[in-house]
Amino acid sequence: MFRKALLTLAIGSCALALAACNTVRGVGQDLESVANTGERVIN
């Protein structure tokens, strides 16, 4: 159950991050930020 909620949150965050950036560089930064946050949550 927790894993499903975390996955939903991660997907939602990715969608918001991708909608907020306008450049390829911005997409890379947003994805890196989401990955770092995911690592912090897992650890």
PDB file of N, CA and C in Angstrom:
ATOM      1  N   MET A   1       0.825  -1.192   0.000  1.00  0.00           N
ATOM      2  CA  MET A   1       0.000   0.000   0.000  1.00  0.00           C
ATOM      3  C   MET A   1       0.872   1.260   0.000  1.00  0.00           C
ATOM      4  N   PHE A   2       1.882   1.281   0.905  1.00  0.00           N
ATOM      5  CA  PHE A   2       2.785   2.434   0.971  1.00  0.00           C
ATOM      6  C   PHE A   2       3.543   2.606  -0.341  1.00  0.00           C
ATOM      7  N   ARG A   3       3.954   1.493  -0.914  1.00  0.00           N
ATOM      8  CA  ARG A   3       4.709   1.545  -2.170  1.00  0.00           C
ATOM      9  C   ARG A   3       3.858   2.124  -3.299  1.00  0.00           C
ATOM     10  N   LYS A   4       2.594   1.747  -3.326  1.00  0.00           N
ATOM     11  CA  LYS A   4       1.685   2.248  -4.359  1.00  0.00           C
ATOM     12  C   LYS A   4       1.479   3.760  -4.206  1.00  0.00           C
ATOM     13  N   ALA A   5       1.341   4.218  -2.955  1.00  0.00           N
ATOM     14  CA  ALA A   5       1.165   5.648  -2.698  1.00  0.00           C
ATOM     15  C   ALA A   5       2.422   6.421  -3.088  1.00  0.00           C
ATOM     16  N   LEU A   6       3.592   5.863  -2.772  1.00  0.00           N
ATOM     17  CA  LEU A   6       4.854   6.508  -3.123  1.00  0.00           C
ATOM     18  C   LEU A   6       5.018   6.594  -4.634  1.00  0.00           C
ATOM     19  N   LEU A   7       4.666   5.544  -5.332  1.00  0.00           N
ATOM     20  CA  LEU A   7       4.745   5.538  -6.791  1.00  0.00           C
ATOM     21  C   LEU A   7       3.805   6.583  -7.392  1.00  0.00           C
ATOM     22  N   THR A   8       2.607   6.664  -6.862  1.00  0.00           N
ATOM     23  CA  THR A   8       1.642   7.665  -7.336  1.00  0.00           C
ATOM     24  C   THR A   8       2.169   9.074  -7.105  1.00  0.00           C
ATOM     25  N   LEU A   9       2.739   9.307  -5.945  1.00  0.00           N
ATOM     26  CA  LEU A   9       3.315  10.612  -5.635  1.00  0.00           C
ATOM     27  C   LEU A   9       4.467  10.936  -6.573  1.00  0.00           C
ATOM     28  N   ALA A  10       5.320   9.973  -6.846  1.00  0.00           N
ATOM     29  CA  ALA A  10       6.459  10.187  -7.738  1.00  0.00           C
ATOM     30  C   ALA A  10       5.997  10.506  -9.159  1.00  0.00           C
ATOM     31  N   ILE A  11       5.024   9.782  -9.648  1.00  0.00           N
ATOM     32  CA  ILE A  11       4.501  10.032 -11.000  1.00  0.00           C
ATOM     33  C   ILE A  11       3.854  11.408 -11.075  1.00  0.00           C
ATOM     34  N   GLY A  12       3.091  11.754 -10.049  1.00  0.00           N
ATOM     35  CA  GLY A  12       2.463  13.080 -10.011  1.00  0.00           C
ATOM     36  C   GLY A  12       3.505  14.186  -9.975  1.00  0.00           C
ATOM     37  N   SER A  13       4.556  13.989  -9.204  1.00  0.00           N
ATOM     38  CA  SER A  13       5.630  14.977  -9.125  1.00  0.00           C
ATOM     39  C   SER A  13       6.326  15.135 -10.469  1.00  0.00           C
ATOM     40  N   CYS A  14       6.564  14.016 -11.132  1.00  0.00           N
ATOM     41  CA  CYS A  14       7.186  14.074 -12.463  1.00  0.00           C
ATOM     42  C   CYS A  14       6.311  14.838 -13.446  1.00  0.00           C
ATOM     43  N   ALA A  15       5.029  14.581 -13.401  1.00  0.00           N
ATOM     44  CA  ALA A  15       4.113  15.263 -14.318  1.00  0.00           C
ATOM     45  C   ALA A  15       4.122  16.768 -14.067  1.00  0.00           C
ATOM     46  N   LEU A  16       4.102  17.166 -12.807  1.00  0.00           N
ATOM     47  CA  LEU A  16       4.136  18.592 -12.482  1.00  0.00           C
ATOM     48  C   LEU A  16       5.466  19.219 -12.869  1.00  0.00           C
ATOM     49  N   ALA A  17       6.547  18.509 -12.629  1.00  0.00           N
ATOM     50  CA  ALA A  17       7.873  19.031 -12.971  1.00  0.00           C
ATOM     51  C   ALA A  17       8.015  19.204 -14.474  1.00  0.00           C
ATOM     52  N   LEU A  18       7.543  18.233 -15.228  1.00  0.00           N
ATOM     53  CA  LEU A  18       7.648  18.328 -16.690  1.00  0.00           C
ATOM     54  C   LEU A  18       6.765  19.438 -17.242  1.00  0.00           C
ATOM     55  N   ALA A  19       5.637  19.665 -16.622  1.00  0.00           N
ATOM     56  CA  ALA A  19       4.738  20.725 -17.080  1.00  0.00           C
ATOM     57  C   ALA A  19       5.303  22.105 -16.753  1.00  0.00           C
ATOM     58  N   ALA A  20       6.124  22.192 -15.712  1.00  0.00           N
ATOM     59  CA  ALA A  20       6.629  23.483 -15.259  1.00  0.00           C
ATOM     60  C   ALA A  20       7.859  23.963 -16.021  1.00  0.00           C
ATOM     61  N   CYS A  21       8.606  23.078 -16.644  1.00  0.00           N
ATOM     62  CA  CYS A  21       9.839  23.509 -17.306  1.00  0.00           C
ATOM     63  C   CYS A  21       9.615  23.670 -18.802  1.00  0.00           C
ATOM     64  N   ASN A  22      10.385  24.579 -19.398  1.00  0.00           N
ATOM     65  CA  ASN A  22      10.184  24.889 -20.815  1.00  0.00           C
ATOM     66  C   ASN A  22      11.345  24.488 -21.708  1.00  0.00           C
ATOM     67  N   THR A  23      12.452  24.053 -21.124  1.00  0.00           N
ATOM     68  CA  THR A  23      13.620  23.722 -21.936  1.00  0.00           C
ATOM     69  C   THR A  23      14.089  22.305 -21.653  1.00  0.00           C
ATOM     70  N   VAL A  24      14.899  21.786 -22.529  1.00  0.00           N
ATOM     71  CA  VAL A  24      15.467  20.446 -22.338  1.00  0.00           C
ATOM     72  C   VAL A  24      16.338  20.431 -21.086  1.00  0.00           C
ATOM     73  N   ARG A  25      17.087  21.478 -20.884  1.00  0.00           N
ATOM     74  CA  ARG A  25      17.930  21.578 -19.687  1.00  0.00           C
ATOM     75  C   ARG A  25      17.064  21.554 -18.429  1.00  0.00           C
ATOM     76  N   GLY A  26      15.960  22.256 -18.467  1.00  0.00           N
ATOM     77  CA  GLY A  26      15.048  22.278 -17.327  1.00  0.00           C
ATOM     78  C   GLY A  26      14.473  20.902 -17.033  1.00  0.00           C
ATOM     79  N   VAL A  27      14.167  20.141 -18.074  1.00  0.00           N
ATOM     80  CA  VAL A  27      13.650  18.784 -17.889  1.00  0.00           C
ATOM     81  C   VAL A  27      14.696  17.941 -17.170  1.00  0.00           C
ATOM     82  N   GLY A  28      15.946  18.035 -17.599  1.00  0.00           N
ATOM     83  CA  GLY A  28      17.017  17.280 -16.967  1.00  0.00           C
ATOM     84  C   GLY A  28      17.173  17.637 -15.500  1.00  0.00           C
ATOM     85  N   GLN A  29      17.111  18.907 -15.193  1.00  0.00           N
ATOM     86  CA  GLN A  29      17.222  19.340 -13.798  1.00  0.00           C
ATOM     87  C   GLN A  29      16.041  18.856 -12.976  1.00  0.00           C
ATOM     88  N   ASP A  30      14.853  18.930 -13.535  1.00  0.00           N
ATOM     89  CA  ASP A  30      13.663  18.474 -12.822  1.00  0.00           C
ATOM     90  C   ASP A  30      13.728  16.970 -12.558  1.00  0.00           C
ATOM     91  N   LEU A  31      14.128  16.198 -13.551  1.00  0.00           N
ATOM     92  CA  LEU A  31      14.231  14.755 -13.369  1.00  0.00           C
ATOM     93  C   LEU A  31      15.295  14.397 -12.337  1.00  0.00           C
ATOM     94  N   GLU A  32      16.396  15.124 -12.349  1.00  0.00           N
ATOM     95  CA  GLU A  32      17.445  14.888 -11.359  1.00  0.00           C
ATOM     96  C   GLU A  32      16.931  15.193  -9.950  1.00  0.00           C
ATOM     97  N   SER A  33      16.175  16.257  -9.825  1.00  0.00           N
ATOM     98  CA  SER A  33      15.607  16.620  -8.528  1.00  0.00           C
ATOM     99  C   SER A  33      14.640  15.551  -8.029  1.00  0.00           C
ATOM    100  N   VAL A  34      13.807  15.044  -8.908  1.00  0.00           N
ATOM    101  CA  VAL A  34      12.859  13.989  -8.529  1.00  0.00           C
ATOM    102  C   VAL A  34      13.612  12.727  -8.126  1.00  0.00           C
ATOM    103  N   ALA A  35      14.665  12.381  -8.861  1.00  0.00           N
ATOM    104  CA  ALA A  35      15.458  11.194  -8.536  1.00  0.00           C
ATOM    105  C   ALA A  35      16.125  11.345  -7.174  1.00  0.00           C
ATOM    106  N   ASN A  36      16.668  12.521  -6.902  1.00  0.00           N
ATOM    107  CA  ASN A  36      17.307  12.762  -5.603  1.00  0.00           C
ATOM    108  C   ASN A  36      16.303  12.668  -4.465  1.00  0.00           C
ATOM    109  N   THR A  37      15.125  13.209  -4.668  1.00  0.00           N
ATOM    110  CA  THR A  37      14.084  13.144  -3.645  1.00  0.00           C
ATOM    111  C   THR A  37      13.657  11.702  -3.412  1.00  0.00           C
ATOM    112  N   GLY A  38      13.523  10.941  -4.481  1.00  0.00           N
ATOM    113  CA  GLY A  38      13.168   9.526  -4.358  1.00  0.00           C
ATOM    114  C   GLY A  38      14.219   8.747  -3.577  1.00  0.00           C
ATOM    115  N   GLU A  39      15.486   9.041  -3.823  1.00  0.00           N
ATOM    116  CA  GLU A  39      16.559   8.376  -3.094  1.00  0.00           C
ATOM    117  C   GLU A  39      16.487   8.705  -1.604  1.00  0.00           C
ATOM    118  N   ARG A  40      16.213   9.972  -1.291  1.00  0.00           N
ATOM    119  CA  ARG A  40      16.116  10.376   0.112  1.00  0.00           C
ATOM    120  C   ARG A  40      14.953   9.661   0.801  1.00  0.00           C
ATOM    121  N   VAL A  41      13.840   9.495   0.110  1.00  0.00           N
ATOM    122  CA  VAL A  41      12.682   8.832   0.692  1.00  0.00           C
ATOM    123  C   VAL A  41      12.983   7.352   0.931  1.00  0.00           C
ATOM    124  N   ILE A  42      13.650   6.728  -0.013  1.00  0.00           N
ATOM    125  CA  ILE A  42      13.961   5.301   0.100  1.00  0.00           C
ATOM    126  C   ILE A  42      14.956   5.066   1.231  1.00  0.00           C
ATOM    127  N   ASN A  43      15.955   5.925   1.352  1.00  0.00           N
ATOM    128  CA  ASN A  43      16.974   5.748   2.403  1.00  0.00           C
ATOM    129  C   ASN A  43      16.386   6.235   3.701  1.00  0.00           C
TER     130      ASN A  43
END
